[in-house]
XYZ file of C-alpha atoms in Angstrom:
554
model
C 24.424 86.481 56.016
C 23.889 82.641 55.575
C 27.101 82.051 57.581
C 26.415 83.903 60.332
C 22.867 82.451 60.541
C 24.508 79.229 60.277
C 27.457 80.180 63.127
C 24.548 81.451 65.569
C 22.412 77.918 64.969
C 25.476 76.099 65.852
C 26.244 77.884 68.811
C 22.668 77.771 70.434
C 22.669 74.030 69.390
C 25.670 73.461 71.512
C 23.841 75.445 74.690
C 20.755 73.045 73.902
C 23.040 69.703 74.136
C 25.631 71.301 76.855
C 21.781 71.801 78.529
C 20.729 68.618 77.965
C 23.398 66.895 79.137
C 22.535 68.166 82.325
C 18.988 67.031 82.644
C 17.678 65.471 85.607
C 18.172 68.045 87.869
C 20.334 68.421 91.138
C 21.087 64.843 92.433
C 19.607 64.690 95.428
C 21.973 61.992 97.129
C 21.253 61.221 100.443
C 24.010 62.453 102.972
C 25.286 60.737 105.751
C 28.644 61.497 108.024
C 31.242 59.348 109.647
C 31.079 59.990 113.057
C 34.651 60.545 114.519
C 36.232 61.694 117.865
C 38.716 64.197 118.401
C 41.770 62.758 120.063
C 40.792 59.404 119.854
C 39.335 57.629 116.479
C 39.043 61.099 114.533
C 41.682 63.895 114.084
C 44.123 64.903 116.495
C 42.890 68.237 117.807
C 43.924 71.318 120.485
C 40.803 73.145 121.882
C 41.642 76.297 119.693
C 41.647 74.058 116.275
C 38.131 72.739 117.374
C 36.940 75.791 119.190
C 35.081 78.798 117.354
C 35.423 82.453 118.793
C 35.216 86.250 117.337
C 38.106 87.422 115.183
C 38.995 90.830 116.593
C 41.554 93.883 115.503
C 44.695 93.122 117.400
C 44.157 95.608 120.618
C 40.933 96.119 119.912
C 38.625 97.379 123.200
C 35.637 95.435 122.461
C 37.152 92.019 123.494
C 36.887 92.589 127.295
C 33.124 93.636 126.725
C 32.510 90.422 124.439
C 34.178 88.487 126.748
C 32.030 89.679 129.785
C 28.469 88.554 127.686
C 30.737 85.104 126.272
C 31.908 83.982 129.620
C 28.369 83.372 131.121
C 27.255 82.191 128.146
C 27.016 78.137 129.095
C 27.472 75.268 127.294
C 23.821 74.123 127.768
C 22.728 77.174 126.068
C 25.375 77.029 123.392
C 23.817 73.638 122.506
C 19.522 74.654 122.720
C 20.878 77.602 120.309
C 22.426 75.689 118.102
C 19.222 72.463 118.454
C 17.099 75.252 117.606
C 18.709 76.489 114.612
C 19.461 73.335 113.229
C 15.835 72.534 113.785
C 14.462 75.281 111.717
C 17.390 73.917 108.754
C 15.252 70.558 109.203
C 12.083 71.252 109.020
C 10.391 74.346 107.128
C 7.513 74.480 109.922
C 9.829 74.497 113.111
C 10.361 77.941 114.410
C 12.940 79.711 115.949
C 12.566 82.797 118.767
C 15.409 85.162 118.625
C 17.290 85.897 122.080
C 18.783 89.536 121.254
C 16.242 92.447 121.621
C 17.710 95.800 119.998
C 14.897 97.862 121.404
C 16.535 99.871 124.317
C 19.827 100.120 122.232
C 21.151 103.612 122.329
C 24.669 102.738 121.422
C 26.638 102.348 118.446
C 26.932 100.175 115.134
C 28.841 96.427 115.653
C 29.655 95.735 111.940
C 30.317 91.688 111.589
C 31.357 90.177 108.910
C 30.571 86.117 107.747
C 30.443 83.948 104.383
C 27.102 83.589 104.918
C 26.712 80.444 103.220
C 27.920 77.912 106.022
C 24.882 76.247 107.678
C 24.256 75.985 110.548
C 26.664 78.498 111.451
C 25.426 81.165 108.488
C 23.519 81.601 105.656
C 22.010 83.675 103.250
C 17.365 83.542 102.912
C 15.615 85.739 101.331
C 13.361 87.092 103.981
C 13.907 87.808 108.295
C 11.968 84.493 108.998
C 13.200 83.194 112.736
C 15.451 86.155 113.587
C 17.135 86.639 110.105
C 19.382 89.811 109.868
C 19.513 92.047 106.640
C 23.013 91.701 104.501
C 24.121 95.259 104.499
C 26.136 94.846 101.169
C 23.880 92.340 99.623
C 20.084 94.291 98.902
C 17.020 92.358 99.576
C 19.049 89.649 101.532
C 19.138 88.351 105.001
C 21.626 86.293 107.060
C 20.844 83.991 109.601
C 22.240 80.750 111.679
C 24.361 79.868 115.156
C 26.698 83.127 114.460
C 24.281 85.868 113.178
C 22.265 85.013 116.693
C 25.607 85.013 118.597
C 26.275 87.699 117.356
C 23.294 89.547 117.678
C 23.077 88.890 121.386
C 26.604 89.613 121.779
C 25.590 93.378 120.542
C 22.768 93.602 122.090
C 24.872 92.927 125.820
C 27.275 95.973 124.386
C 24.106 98.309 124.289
C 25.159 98.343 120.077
C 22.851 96.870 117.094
C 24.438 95.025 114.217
C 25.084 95.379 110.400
C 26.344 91.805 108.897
C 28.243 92.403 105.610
C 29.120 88.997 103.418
C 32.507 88.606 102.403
C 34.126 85.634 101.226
C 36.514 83.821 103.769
C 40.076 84.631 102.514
C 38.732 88.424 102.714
C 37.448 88.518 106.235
C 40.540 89.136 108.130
C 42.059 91.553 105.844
C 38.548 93.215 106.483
C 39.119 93.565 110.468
C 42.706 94.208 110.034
C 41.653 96.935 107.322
C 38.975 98.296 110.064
C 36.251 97.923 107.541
C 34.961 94.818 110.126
C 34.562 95.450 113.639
C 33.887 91.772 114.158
C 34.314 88.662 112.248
C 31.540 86.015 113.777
C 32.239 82.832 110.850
C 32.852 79.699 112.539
C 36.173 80.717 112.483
C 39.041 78.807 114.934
C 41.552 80.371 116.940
C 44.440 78.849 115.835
C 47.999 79.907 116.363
C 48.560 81.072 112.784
C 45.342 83.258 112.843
C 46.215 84.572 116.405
C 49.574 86.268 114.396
C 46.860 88.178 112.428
C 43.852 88.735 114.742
C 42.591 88.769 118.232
C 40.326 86.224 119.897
C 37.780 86.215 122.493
C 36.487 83.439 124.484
C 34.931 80.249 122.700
C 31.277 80.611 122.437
C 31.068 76.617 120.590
C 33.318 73.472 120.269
C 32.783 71.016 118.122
C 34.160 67.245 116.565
C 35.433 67.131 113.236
C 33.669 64.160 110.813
C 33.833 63.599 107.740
C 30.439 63.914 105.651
C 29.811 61.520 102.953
C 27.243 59.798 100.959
C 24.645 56.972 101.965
C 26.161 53.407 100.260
C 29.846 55.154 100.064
C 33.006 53.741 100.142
C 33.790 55.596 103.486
C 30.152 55.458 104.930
C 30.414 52.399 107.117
C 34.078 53.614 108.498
C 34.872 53.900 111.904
C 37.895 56.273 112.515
C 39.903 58.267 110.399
C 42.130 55.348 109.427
C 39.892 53.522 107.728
C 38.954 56.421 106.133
C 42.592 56.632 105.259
C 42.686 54.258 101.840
C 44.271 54.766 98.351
C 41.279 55.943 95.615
C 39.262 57.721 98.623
C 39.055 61.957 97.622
C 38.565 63.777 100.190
C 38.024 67.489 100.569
C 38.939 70.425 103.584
C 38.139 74.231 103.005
C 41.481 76.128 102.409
C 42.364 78.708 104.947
C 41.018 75.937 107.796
C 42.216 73.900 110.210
C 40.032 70.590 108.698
C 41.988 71.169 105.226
C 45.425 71.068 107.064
C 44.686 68.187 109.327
C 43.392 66.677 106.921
C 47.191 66.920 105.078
C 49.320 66.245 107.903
C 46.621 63.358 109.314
C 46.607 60.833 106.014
C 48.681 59.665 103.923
C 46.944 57.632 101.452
C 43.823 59.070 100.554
C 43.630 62.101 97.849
C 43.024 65.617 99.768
C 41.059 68.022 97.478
C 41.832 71.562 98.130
C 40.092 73.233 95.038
C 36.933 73.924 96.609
C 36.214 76.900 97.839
C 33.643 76.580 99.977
C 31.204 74.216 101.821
C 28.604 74.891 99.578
C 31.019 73.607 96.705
C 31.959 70.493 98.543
C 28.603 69.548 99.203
C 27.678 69.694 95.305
C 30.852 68.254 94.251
C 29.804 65.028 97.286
C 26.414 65.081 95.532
C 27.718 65.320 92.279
C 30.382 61.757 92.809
C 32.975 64.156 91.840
C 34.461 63.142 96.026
C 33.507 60.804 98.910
C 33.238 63.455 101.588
C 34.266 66.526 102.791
C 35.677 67.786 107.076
C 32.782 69.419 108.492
C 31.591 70.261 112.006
C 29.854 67.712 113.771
C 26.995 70.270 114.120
C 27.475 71.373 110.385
C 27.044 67.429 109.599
C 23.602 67.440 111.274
C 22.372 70.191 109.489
C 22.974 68.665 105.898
C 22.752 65.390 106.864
C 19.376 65.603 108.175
C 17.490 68.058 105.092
C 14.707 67.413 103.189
C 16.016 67.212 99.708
C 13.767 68.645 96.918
C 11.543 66.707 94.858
C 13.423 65.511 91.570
C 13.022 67.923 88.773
C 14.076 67.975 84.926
C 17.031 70.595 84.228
C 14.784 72.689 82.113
C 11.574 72.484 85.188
C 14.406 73.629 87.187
C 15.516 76.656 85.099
C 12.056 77.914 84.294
C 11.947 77.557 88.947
C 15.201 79.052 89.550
C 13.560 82.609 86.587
C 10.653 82.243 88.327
C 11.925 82.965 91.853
C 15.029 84.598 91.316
C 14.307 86.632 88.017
C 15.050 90.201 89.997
C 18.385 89.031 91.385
C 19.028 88.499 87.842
C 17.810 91.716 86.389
C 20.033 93.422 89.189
C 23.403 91.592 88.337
C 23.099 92.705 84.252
C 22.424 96.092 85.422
C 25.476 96.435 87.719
C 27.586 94.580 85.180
C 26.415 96.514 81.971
C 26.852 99.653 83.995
C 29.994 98.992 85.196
C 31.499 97.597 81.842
C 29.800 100.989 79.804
C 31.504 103.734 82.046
C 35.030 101.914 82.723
C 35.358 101.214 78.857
C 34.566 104.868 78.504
C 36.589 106.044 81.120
C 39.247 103.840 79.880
C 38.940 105.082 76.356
C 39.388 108.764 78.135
C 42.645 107.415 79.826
C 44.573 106.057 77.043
C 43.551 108.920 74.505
C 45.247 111.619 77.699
C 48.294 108.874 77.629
C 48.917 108.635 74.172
C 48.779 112.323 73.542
C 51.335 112.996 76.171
C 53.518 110.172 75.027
C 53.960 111.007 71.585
C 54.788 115.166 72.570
C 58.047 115.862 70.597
C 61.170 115.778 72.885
C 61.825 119.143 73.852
C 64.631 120.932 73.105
C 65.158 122.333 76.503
C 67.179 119.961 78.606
C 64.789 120.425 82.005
C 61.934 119.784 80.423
C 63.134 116.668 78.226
C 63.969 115.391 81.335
C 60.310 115.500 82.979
C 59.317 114.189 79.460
C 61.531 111.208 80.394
C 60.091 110.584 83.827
C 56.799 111.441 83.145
C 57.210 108.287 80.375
C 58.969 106.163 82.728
C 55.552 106.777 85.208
C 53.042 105.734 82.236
C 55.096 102.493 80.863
C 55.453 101.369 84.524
C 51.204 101.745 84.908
C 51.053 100.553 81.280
C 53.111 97.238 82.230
C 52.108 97.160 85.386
C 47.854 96.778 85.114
C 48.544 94.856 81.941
C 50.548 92.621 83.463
C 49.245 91.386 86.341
C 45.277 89.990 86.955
C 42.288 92.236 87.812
C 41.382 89.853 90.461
C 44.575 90.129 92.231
C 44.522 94.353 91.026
C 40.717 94.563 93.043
C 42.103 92.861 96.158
C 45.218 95.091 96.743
C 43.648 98.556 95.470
C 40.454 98.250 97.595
C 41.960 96.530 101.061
C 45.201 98.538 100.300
C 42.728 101.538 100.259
C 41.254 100.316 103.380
C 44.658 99.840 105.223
C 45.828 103.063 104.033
C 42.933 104.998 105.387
C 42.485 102.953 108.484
C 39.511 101.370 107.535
C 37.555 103.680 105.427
C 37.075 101.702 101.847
C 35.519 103.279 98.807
C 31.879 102.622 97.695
C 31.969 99.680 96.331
C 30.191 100.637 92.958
C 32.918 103.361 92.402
C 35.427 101.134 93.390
C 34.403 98.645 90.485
C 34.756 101.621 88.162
C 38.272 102.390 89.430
C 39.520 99.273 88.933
C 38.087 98.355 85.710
C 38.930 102.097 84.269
C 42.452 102.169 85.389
C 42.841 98.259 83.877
C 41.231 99.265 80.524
C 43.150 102.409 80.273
C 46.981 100.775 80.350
C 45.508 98.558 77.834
C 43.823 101.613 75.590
C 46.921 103.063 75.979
C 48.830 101.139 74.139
C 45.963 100.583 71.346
C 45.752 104.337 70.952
C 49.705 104.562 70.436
C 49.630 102.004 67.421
C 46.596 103.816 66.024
C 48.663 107.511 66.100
C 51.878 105.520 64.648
C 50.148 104.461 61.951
C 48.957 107.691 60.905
C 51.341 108.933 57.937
C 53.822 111.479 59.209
C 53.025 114.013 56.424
C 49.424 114.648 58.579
C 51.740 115.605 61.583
C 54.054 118.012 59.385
C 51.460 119.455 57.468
C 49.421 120.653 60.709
C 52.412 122.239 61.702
C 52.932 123.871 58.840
C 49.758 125.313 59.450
C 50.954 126.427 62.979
C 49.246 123.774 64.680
C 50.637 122.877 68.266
C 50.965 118.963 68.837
C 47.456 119.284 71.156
C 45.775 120.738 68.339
C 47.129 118.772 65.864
C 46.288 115.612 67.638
C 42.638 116.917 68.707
C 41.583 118.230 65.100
C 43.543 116.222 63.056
C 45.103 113.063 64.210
C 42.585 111.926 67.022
C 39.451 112.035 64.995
C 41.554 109.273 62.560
C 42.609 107.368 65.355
C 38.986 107.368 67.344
C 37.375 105.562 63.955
C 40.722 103.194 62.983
C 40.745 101.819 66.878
C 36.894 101.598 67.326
C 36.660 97.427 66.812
C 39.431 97.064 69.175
C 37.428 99.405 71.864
C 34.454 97.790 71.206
C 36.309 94.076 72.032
C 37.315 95.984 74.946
C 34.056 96.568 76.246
C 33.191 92.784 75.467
C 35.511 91.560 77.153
C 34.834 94.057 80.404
C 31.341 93.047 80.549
C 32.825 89.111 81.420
C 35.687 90.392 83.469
C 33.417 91.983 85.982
C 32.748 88.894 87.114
C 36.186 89.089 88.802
C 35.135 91.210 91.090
C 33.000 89.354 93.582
C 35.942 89.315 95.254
C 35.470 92.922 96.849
C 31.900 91.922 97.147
C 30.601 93.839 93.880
C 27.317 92.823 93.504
C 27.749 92.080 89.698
C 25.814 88.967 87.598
C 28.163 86.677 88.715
C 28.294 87.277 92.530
C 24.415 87.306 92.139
C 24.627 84.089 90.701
C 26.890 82.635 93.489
C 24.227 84.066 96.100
C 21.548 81.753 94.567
C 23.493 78.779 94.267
C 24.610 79.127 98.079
C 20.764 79.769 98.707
C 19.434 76.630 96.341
C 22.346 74.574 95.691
C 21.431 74.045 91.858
C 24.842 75.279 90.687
C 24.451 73.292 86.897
C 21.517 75.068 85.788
C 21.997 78.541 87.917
C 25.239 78.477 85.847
C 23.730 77.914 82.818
C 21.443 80.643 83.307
C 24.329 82.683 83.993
C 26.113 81.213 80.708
C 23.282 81.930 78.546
C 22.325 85.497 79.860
C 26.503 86.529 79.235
C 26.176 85.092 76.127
C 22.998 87.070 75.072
C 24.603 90.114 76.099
C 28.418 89.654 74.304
C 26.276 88.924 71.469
C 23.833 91.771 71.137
C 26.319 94.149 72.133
C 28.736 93.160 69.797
C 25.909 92.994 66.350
C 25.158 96.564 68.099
C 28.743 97.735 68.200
C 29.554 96.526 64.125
C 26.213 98.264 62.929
C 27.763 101.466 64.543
C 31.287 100.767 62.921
C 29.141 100.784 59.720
C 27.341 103.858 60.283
C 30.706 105.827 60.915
C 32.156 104.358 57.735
C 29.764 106.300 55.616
C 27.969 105.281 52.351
C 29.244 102.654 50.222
C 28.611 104.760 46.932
C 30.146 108.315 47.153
C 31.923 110.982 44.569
C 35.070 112.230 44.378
C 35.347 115.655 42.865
C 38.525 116.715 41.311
C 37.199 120.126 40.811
C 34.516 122.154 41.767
C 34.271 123.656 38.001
C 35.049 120.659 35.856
C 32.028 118.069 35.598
C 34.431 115.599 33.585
C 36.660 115.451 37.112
C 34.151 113.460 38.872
C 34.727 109.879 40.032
C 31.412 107.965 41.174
C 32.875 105.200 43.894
C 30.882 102.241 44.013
C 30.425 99.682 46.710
C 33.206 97.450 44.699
C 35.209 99.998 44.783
C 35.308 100.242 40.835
C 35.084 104.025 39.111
C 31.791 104.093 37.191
C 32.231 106.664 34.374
């Protein structure tokens, strides 16, 4: 008992200094951005690497009808839509009048997808404040910026209203291909590569590409690219964009980062000193360049904020993830005990049948091998857009999808758990059953099974462990587990050191208490320590008391 008191003490000592380490708060730097010119002291550019237009299914009908609203939609307008939106990024008391009205809509659904988390373009607020749009996979959410309005009034000229779903950017054209997107409105480029994939209608912005960095920076007084261009100087581009891969074939001395996923990651890691600046939209530049940083705060003033505001979102993440991990592991359990019943079934005599014994094996070590040998990340992606592409567009509930996945990935590895617990069972069990005229499914229901169930239980329960963290995989699909929760707030706030910690802490509370749970009921099925064992039911002197020590008391 002492040692494990002692092990938990260290381990919330070491979430205490990995805590304190971080105190201070977010480091409000102040932003600036060097302010370059396509073609001339900035990156060399086409109109379709700089221009931003609506991804559309290749064929797809709606592109004439877009194009009709997008083709009279000026440049002068382009730019008070996009001053207004910035201007309500800028200041909290500026207001913003949307220019779509869904009222007299009698049409259909346009379903859009974005990152939402790419300002001034997108983003993701908690409330519908100047024209904000709910997130119709994200509950209690709302999406607003340049696209969502576009968007919107883009709809609206189609006699259609809107649903905007969030997905992140390497799953947005898989999405329209899929069908699962009607419409993919993210700041996204034309380019010649993405064309292959996707339609495109007409522009409705252009923009310059600059690099943001911060104030006092080694690249803030530069003037063009080139003198941007110097050994020691990190710079970062999103992948999947045209800024990361001019940003490659433009340099050659700087270091190009292309780890980050996201703006919102480049813009901590730029606060953070981690690199000098990121490729952003001129328009994108404003936006950050020009916010109103948050007062300084100490990392623990800044947890106890972060509870205080975002305490449901928090609540809802455990309860997707707890749910998710409980009824896979289950389901999982149900899968490998099916698998290793059928795989231990005595060859048959009969040649036909020994021969559907052999492929029906072949089928199970292939799934076995297969879902243990590959990631669950990469298993979510291809089983829920392959689902998507195979139905032409329909995809699963996204809920039951999580269950899928994580019950078919827990089951090949079950599987092969349950197969070492029926080996190790002594062969005399199996020829003793028959001998009683026991078939093998009743010998391994009533007999073997039960042995198995209680000599496999820690490794289940390590199982279910381990599928509460390995949810967090999943945000990929856009299940709304703890960690894609936790990613929605971080996007929102940009605190990602503490809103990780949070996250950190609250995984490690439930391992913990799930696992302490999970040993008391391994105890409770081991029975008492003290028992008898009779050797007769007539002879008194035949009886062996068992104590704890496991020494026979007379």
């Amino acid at each position: 008992m002492k040692n494990r008191r002692s092990i938990f003490l260290v381990l919330i000592s070491v979430f205490l200094i990995f805590a304190c380490s971080g105190c201070g708060g977010r480091n409000n730097a102040k932003l600036t951005y060097v302010d370059l010119v396509n073609n001339d002291t900035g990156f060399a550019a086409t109109d379709a690497d700089i221009a931003i237009a609506i991804g559309l299914k290749k064929g797809d009908a709606y592109k004439d009808k877009m194009n009709q609203f997008l083709d009279k939609l000026t440049a002068e307008k382009q730019e008070e839509i996009m001053g207004g939106i910035i201007g309500i990024l800028n200041d909290e008391t500026a207001t913003f009048t949307p220019r779509y009205d869904f009222s007299s809509v009698t049409g259909g659904v346009l379903k859009v997808g974005m990152e939402c988390a790419y300002e001034p373009y997108n983003w993701t607020q908690d409330d519908d404040r100047n024209g904000a749009l709910p997130i119709k996979n994200l509950s209690g959410k709302y999406a607003n910026g340049y696209d969502v309005q576009i968007a919107a009034m883009v709809a609206a000229s189609m006699n259609m209203t809107i649903e905007i779903y969030q997905y992140e950017w390497e799953s947005l054209i898989p999405a329209v291909q899929s069908g699962k997107l009607d419409a993919i409105v993210a700041g996204m480029s034309p380019t010649e590569e993405r064309k292959k994939e996707v339609d495109f209608t007409t522009p409705y912005y252009r923009s310059t590409l600059v690099v943001v960095t911060r104030e006092g920076s080694v690249i803030a007084d530069a003037k063009s690219l080139e003198e941007i261009d110097k050994e020691g100087v990190k710079v970062a581009g999103q992948p999947g964009t045209f800024h990361l891969s001019a940003l490659k074939s433009q340099t050659s001395n700087l270091t190009v980062i292309d780890s980050l996923a996201n703006f919102v990651d480049m813009r901590i890691a730029l606060e953070a000193g981690t690199i000098d600046g990121y490729v952003a939209e001129r328009p994108t530049a404003n936006a950050v360049c020009n916010a109103k940083n948050g007062e300084e705060e100490g990392f623990f003033v800044s947890v106890g904020n972060i509870l205080k505001t975002y305490w449901k979102d928090f609540l809802k993440g455990i309860g997707y993830t707890l749910s998710i991990a409980l009824i896979s592991t289950v389901a999982g359990l149900l899968i490998g005990l099916i698998i290793g019943i059928v795989r231990t079934i005595p060859r048959s005599k009969k040649k036909w049948v020994a021969v559907i014994q052999k492929i029906v094996d072949v089928i199970l070590s292939v799934y076995i091998e297969v879902f243990r040998g590959t990631p669950m990340m990469v298993q979510s992606m291809v089983i829920y857009w392959g689902y998507a592409f195979a139905t032409g567009g329909n995809t699963l509930n996204l809920f039951f999808s999580a269950l899928v996945i994580v019950s078919i990935n827990t089951g090949a590895y079950i599987a092969e758990i349950v197969r070492g617990g029926i080996i190790s069972i002594d062969k005399g069990q199996f020829e003793g059953a028959r001998a009683l005229g026991m078939g093998h499914v009743q010998t391994m229901i009533h007999v073997i099974l039960p042995q198995v169930i209680r000599n496999i239980l820690p490794a289940v329960s390590n199982e279910f462990v381990i599928n509460i963290k390995d949810t967090s995989v999943l945000n990929v699909i856009g299940v709304t587990e703890l960690y894609f929760f936790t990613n929605v707030i971080v996007k929102q706030t940009y605190k990602n050191f503490p809103i990780y910690f949070i996250c950190c802490v609250i995984y490690f509370i439930m391992t913990f208490t799930i696992t302490r749970i999970l040993r008391l009921a391994e105890k409770l099925l081991a029975g008492k320590d003290n028992y008898t064992i009779c050797g007769s039911q007539t002879d008194a002197a035949a009886m062996i008391k068992v104590t704890k020590e496991g020494i026979p008391n007379d």
